[in-house]
Coordinates of N, CA and C in Angstrom, one line a residue:
X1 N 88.5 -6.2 107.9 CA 88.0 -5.6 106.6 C 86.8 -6.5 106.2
X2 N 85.7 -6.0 105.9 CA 84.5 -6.4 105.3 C 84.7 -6.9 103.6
X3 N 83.9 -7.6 103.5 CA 84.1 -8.1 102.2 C 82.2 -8.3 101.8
X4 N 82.1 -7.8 100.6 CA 80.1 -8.2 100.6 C 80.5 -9.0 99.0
X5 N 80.0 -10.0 99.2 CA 80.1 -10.8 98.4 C 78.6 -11.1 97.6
X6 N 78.8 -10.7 96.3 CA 77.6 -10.3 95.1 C 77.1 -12.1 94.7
X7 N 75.9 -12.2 94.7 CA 75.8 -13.9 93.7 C 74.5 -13.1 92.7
X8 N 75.3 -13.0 91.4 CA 73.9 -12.6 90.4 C 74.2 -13.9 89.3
X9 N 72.8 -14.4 89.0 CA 72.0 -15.1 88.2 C 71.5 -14.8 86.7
X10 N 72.7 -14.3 85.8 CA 72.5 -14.1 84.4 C 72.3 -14.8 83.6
X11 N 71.6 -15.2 82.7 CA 71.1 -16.3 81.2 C 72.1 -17.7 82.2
X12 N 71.3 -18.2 83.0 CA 71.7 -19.4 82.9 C 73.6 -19.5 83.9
X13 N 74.0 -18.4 84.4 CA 75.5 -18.8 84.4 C 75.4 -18.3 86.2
X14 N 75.7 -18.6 87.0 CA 75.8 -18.4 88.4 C 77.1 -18.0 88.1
X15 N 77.3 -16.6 89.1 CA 78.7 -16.1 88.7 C 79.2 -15.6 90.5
X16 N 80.3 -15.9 90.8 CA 80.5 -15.7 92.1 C 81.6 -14.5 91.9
X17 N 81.1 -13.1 92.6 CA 81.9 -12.3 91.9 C 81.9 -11.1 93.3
X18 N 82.9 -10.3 93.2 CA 83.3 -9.0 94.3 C 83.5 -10.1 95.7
X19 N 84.7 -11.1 95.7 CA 84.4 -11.9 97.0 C 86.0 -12.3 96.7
X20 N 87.0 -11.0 97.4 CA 88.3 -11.4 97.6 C 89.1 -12.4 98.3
X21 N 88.0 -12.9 99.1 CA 88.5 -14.1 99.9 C 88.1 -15.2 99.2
X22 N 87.4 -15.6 98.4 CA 87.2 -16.4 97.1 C 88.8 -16.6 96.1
X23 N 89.3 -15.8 96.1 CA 90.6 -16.4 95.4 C 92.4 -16.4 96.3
X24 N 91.4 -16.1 97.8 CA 92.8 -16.1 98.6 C 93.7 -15.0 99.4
X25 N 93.0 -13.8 98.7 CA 93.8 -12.6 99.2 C 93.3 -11.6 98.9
X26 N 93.4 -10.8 100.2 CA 92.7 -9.5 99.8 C 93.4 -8.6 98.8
X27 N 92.4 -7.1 98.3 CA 92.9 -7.0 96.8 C 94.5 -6.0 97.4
X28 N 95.0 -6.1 96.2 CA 96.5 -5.3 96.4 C 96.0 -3.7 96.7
X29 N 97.3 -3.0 97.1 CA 97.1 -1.5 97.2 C 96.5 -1.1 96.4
X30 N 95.9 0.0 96.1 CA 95.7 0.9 95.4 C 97.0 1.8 95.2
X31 N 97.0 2.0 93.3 CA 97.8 3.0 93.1 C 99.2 2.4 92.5
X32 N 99.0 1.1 92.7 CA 100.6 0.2 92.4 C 100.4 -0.2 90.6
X33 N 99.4 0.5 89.9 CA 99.4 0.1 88.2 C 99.2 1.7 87.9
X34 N 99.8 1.8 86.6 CA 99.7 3.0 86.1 C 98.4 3.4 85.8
X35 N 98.1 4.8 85.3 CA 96.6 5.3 85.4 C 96.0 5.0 83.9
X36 N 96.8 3.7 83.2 CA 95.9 3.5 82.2 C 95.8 1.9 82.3
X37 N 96.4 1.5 83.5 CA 96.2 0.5 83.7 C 95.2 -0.1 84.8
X38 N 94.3 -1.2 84.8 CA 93.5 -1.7 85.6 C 94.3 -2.5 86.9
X39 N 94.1 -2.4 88.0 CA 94.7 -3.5 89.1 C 93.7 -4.8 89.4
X40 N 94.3 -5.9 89.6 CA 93.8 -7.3 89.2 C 93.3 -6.9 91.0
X41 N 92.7 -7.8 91.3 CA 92.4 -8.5 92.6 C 93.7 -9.3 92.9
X42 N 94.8 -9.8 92.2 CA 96.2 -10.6 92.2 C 97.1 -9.9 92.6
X43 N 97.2 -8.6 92.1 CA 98.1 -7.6 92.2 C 98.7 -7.7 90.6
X44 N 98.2 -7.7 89.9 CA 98.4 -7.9 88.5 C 98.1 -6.6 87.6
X45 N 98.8 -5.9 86.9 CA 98.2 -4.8 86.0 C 98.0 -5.3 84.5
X46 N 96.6 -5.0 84.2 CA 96.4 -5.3 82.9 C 95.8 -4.0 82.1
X47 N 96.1 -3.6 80.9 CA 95.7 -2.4 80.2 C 94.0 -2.2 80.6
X48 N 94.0 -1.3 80.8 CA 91.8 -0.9 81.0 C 91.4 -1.5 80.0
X49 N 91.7 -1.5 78.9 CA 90.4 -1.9 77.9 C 90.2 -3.4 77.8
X50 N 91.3 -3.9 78.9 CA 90.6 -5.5 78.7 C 89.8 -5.7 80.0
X51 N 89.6 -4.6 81.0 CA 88.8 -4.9 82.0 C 87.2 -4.5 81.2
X52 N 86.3 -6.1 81.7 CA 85.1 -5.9 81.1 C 85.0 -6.7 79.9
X53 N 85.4 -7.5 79.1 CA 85.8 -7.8 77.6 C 85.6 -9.3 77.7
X54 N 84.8 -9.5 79.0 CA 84.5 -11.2 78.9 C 85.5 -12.2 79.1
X55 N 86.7 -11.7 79.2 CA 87.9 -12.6 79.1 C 88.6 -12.4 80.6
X56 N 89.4 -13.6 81.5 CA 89.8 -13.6 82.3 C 91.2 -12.9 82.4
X57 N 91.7 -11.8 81.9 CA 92.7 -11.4 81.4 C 94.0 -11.0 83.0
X58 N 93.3 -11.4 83.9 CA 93.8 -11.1 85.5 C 93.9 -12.6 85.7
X59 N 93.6 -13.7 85.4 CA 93.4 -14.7 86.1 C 92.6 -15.1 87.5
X60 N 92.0 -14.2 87.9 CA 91.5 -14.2 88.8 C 89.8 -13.6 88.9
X61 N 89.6 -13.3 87.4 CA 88.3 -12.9 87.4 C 87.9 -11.7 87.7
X62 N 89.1 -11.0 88.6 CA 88.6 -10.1 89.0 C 88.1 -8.8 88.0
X63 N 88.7 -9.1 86.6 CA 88.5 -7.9 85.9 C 87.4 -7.7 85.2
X64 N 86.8 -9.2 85.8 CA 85.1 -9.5 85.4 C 84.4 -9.4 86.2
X65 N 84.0 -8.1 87.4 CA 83.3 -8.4 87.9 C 81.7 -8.1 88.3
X66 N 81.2 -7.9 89.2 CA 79.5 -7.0 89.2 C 79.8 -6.1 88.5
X67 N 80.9 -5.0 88.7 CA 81.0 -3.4 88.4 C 80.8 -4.0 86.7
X68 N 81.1 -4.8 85.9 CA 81.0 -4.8 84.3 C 79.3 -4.7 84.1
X69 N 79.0 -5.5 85.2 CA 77.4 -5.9 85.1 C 76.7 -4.4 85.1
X70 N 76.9 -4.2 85.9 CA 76.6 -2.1 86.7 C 76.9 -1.4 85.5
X71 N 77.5 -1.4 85.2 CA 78.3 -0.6 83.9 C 78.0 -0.9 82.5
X72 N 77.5 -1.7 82.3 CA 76.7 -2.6 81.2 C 75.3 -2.1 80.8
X73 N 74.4 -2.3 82.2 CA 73.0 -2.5 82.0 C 72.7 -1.7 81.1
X74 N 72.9 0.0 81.2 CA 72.1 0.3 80.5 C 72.5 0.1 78.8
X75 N 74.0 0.1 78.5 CA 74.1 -0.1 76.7 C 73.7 -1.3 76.4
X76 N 73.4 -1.1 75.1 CA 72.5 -2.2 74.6 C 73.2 -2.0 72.6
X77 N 72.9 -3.3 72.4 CA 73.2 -3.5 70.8 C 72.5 -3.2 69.7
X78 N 72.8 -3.1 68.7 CA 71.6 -2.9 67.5 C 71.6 -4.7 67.0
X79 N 70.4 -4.7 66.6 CA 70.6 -6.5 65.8 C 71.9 -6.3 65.2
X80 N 72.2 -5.9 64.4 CA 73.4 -6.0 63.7 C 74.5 -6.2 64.4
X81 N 74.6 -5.1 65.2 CA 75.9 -5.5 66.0 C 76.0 -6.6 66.9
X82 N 74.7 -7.0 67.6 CA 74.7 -8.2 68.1 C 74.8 -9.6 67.7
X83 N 74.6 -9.7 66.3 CA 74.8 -10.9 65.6 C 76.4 -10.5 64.9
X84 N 76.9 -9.8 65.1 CA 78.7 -9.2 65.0 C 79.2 -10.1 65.7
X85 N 78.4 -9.1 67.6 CA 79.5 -9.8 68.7 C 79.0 -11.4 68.7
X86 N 78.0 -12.0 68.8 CA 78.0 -13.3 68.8 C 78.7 -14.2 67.8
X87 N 78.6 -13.9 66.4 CA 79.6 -14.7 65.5 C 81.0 -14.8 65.6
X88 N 81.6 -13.7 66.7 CA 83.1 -14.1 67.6 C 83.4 -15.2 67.6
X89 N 82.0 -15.3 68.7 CA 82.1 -16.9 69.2 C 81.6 -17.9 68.4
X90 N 81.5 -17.6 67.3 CA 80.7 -18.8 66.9 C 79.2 -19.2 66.8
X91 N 78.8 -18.3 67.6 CA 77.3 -18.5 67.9 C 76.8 -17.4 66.4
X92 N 76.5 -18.5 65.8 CA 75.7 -17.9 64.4 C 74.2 -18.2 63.9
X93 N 73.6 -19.1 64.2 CA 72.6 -20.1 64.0 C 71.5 -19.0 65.3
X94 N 70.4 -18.1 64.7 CA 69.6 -17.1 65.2 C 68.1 -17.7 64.3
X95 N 67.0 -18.3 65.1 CA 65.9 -19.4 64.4 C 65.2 -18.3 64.1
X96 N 64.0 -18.6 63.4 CA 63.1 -17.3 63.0 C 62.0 -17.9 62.5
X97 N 60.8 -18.0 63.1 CA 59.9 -19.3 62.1 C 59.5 -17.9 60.8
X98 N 59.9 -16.5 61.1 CA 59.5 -15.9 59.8 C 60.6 -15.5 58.9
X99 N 61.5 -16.2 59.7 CA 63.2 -15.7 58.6 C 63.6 -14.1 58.5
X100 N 62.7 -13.5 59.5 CA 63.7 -12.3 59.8 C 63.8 -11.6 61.4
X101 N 64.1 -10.5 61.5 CA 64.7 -9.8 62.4 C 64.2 -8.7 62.7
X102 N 62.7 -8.4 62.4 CA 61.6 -7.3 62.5 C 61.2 -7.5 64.2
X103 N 61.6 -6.4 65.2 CA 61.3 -6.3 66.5 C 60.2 -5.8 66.5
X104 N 59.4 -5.8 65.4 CA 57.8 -5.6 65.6 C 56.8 -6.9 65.3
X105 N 57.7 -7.8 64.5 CA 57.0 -8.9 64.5 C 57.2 -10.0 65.1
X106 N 56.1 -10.6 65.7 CA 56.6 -11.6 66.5 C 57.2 -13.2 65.7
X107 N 57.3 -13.2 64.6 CA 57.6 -14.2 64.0 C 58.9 -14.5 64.1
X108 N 59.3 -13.2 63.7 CA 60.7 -12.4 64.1 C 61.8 -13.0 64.8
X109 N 62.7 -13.2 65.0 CA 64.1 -13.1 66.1 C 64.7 -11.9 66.3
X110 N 64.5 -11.0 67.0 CA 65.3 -9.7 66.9 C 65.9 -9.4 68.2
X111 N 67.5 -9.1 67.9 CA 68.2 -8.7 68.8 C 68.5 -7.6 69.0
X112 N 67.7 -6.5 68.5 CA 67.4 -5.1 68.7 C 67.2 -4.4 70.1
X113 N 68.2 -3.8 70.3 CA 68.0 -3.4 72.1 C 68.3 -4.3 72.9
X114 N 69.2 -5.7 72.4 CA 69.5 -6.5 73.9 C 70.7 -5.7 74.4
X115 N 70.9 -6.1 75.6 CA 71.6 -5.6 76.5 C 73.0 -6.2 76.0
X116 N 73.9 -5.7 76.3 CA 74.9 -6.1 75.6 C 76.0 -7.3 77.2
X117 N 75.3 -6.9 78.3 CA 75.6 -8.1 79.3 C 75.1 -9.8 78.5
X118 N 73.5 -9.3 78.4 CA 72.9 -10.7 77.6 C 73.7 -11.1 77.0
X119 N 74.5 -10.3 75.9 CA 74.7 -10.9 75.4 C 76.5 -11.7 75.8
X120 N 77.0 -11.1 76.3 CA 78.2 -11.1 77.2 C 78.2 -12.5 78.0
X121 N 77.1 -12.7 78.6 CA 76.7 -14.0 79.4 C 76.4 -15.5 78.6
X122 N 75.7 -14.8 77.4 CA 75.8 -16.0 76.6 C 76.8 -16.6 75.9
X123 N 77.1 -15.5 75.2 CA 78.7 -15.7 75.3 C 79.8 -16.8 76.6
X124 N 79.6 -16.5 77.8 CA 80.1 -17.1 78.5 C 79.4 -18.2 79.1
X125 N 78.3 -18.8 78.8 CA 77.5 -20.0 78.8 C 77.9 -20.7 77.7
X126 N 78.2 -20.4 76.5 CA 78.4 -21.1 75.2 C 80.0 -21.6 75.5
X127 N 81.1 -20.6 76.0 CA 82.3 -21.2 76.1 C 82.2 -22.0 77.3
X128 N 82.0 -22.0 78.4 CA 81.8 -22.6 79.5 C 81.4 -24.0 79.2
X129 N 80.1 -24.5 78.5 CA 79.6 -24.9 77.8 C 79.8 -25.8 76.9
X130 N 80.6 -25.4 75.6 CA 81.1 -26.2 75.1 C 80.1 -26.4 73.8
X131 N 78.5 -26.3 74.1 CA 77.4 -26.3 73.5 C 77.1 -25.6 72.6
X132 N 76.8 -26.3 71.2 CA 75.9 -25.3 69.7 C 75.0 -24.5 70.5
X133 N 75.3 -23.4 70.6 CA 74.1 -22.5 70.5 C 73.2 -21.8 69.8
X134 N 71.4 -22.0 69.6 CA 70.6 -22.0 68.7 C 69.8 -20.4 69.3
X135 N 69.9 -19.2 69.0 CA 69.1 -18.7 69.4 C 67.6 -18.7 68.8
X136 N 66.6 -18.7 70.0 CA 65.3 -18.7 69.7 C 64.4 -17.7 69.7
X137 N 64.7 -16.8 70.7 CA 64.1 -15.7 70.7 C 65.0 -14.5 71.8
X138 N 64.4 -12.9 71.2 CA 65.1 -12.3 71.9 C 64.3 -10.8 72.2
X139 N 64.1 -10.0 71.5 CA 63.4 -8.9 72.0 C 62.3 -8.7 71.0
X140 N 61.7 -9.5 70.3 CA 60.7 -9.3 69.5 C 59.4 -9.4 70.4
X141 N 58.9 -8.8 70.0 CA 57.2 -9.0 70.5 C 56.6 -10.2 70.5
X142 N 55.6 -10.4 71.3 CA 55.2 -11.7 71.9 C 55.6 -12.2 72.8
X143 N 56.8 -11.8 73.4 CA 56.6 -12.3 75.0 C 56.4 -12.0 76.3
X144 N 56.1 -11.8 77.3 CA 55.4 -11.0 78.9 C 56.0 -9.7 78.6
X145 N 55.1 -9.1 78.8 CA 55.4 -7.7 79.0 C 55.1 -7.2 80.5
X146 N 55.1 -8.5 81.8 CA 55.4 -8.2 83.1 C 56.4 -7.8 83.7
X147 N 57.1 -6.8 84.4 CA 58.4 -6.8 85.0 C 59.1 -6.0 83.9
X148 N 60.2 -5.6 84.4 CA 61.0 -4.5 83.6 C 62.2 -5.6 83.1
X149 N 62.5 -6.8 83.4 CA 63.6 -7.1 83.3 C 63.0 -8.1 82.2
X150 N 62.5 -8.1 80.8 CA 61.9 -8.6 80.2 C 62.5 -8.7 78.9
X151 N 62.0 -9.6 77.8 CA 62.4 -9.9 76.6 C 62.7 -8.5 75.7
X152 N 61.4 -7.6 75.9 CA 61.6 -6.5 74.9 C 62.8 -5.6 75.7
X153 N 62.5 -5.5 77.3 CA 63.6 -4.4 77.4 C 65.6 -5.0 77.4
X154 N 65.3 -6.3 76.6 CA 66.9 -6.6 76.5 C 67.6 -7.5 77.1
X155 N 66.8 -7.7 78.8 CA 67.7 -8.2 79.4 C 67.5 -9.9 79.2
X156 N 66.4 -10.8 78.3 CA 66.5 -12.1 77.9 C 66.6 -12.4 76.6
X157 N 67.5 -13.6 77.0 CA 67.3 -14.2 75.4 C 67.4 -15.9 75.5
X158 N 66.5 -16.3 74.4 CA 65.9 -17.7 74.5 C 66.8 -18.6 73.2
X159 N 67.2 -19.6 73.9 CA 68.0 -20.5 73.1 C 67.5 -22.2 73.3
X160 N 67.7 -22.8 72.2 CA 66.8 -24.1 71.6 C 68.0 -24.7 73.1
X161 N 66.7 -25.9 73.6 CA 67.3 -26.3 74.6 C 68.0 -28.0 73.5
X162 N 69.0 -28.7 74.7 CA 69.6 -29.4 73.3 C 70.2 -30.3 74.7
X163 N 70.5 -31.6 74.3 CA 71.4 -32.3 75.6 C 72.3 -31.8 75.8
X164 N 73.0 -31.2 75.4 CA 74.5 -30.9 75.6 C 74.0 -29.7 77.0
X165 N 73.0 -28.4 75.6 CA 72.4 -27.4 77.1 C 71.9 -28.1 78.6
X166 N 71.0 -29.2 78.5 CA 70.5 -29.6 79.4 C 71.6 -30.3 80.3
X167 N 72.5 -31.3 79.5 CA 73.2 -32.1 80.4 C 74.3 -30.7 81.1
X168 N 74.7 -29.7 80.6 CA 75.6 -28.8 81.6 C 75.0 -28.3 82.5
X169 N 73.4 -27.6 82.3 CA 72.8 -27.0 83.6 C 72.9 -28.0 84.3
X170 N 72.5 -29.2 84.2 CA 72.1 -30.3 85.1 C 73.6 -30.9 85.6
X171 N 74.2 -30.6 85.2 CA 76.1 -30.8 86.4 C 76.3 -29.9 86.9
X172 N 75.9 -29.0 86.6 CA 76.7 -27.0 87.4 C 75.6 -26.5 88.1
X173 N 74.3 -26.8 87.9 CA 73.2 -26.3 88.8 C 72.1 -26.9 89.3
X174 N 72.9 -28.1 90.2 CA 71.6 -28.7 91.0 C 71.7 -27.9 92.5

């Protein structure tokens, strides 16, 4: 049996994912969880709505995997909601040198149209982490408008770099 093992590179987090020989065993049968339940890569059944939800609810990651990424890309948040799901975590502190959230002004911080992975990943850089996280910028105007995978269409967002940020990239990704 083949196995294609995914390595994607989101806000900062290397994530080693769709690679069943990575936790030991290949995945269980199909068909052995009920049809509102999700099958772990473990053989573990957990209800669907926690596959995707950021949380290791399989122990094994598996219920986190590319397919959330795939399935993600295209929804996206309104500022509002995005500063919802981020205050979960804690991450409250959004900088602004103009004190607001106008995706037309570049003074702005606006998380208007981020992707709701972005923000998913940050989310899992901040717990992984351990680190205050400051956002700096996000889909407001003013930054490259080269490449589709860019500030305005969602898929970046910019946080105050801090020792804490630097000393983690600098142990998990040399």
């Amino acid at each position: 049996m083949k196995s294609v093992c995914i390595l994607i590179l989101m806000v900062m987090h290397l994530q080693l994912t769709n690679c069943w020989w990575f936790w030991g065993k290949p995945p269980a049968p199909e068909g052995t969880c009920n049809s509102k339940q999700f099958q772990c890569a473990n053989d573990k059944c957990i209800r669907s709505s926690r596959q995707c939800n950021n949380k290791d609810d399989c122990g094994d990651e598996s219920d986190e995997d590319y397919t959330c990424y795939v399935n993600d890309m295209k929804n996206t948040f309104t500022h509002e909601e995005a500063v919802a799901e981020l205050a979960k975590e804690g991450i409250t502190h959004i900088k602004s040198s103009g004190s607001c959230h106008d995706k037309t002004r570049g003074e702005c911080t606006s998380l208007s149209g981020i992707r709701k992975n972005c923000i998913a990943q940050l989310i899992k850089f901040k717990i992984a982490s351990g680190c205050y996280i400051t956002i700096t910028g996000g889909t407001e105007v003013g930054h490259s408008t080269t490449g589709s995978r860019r500030h305005n269409n969602g898929y970046k967002i910019d946080i105050r770099v801090t020792n804490c940020v630097t000393s983690y990239i600098k142990s998990n990704y040399r």
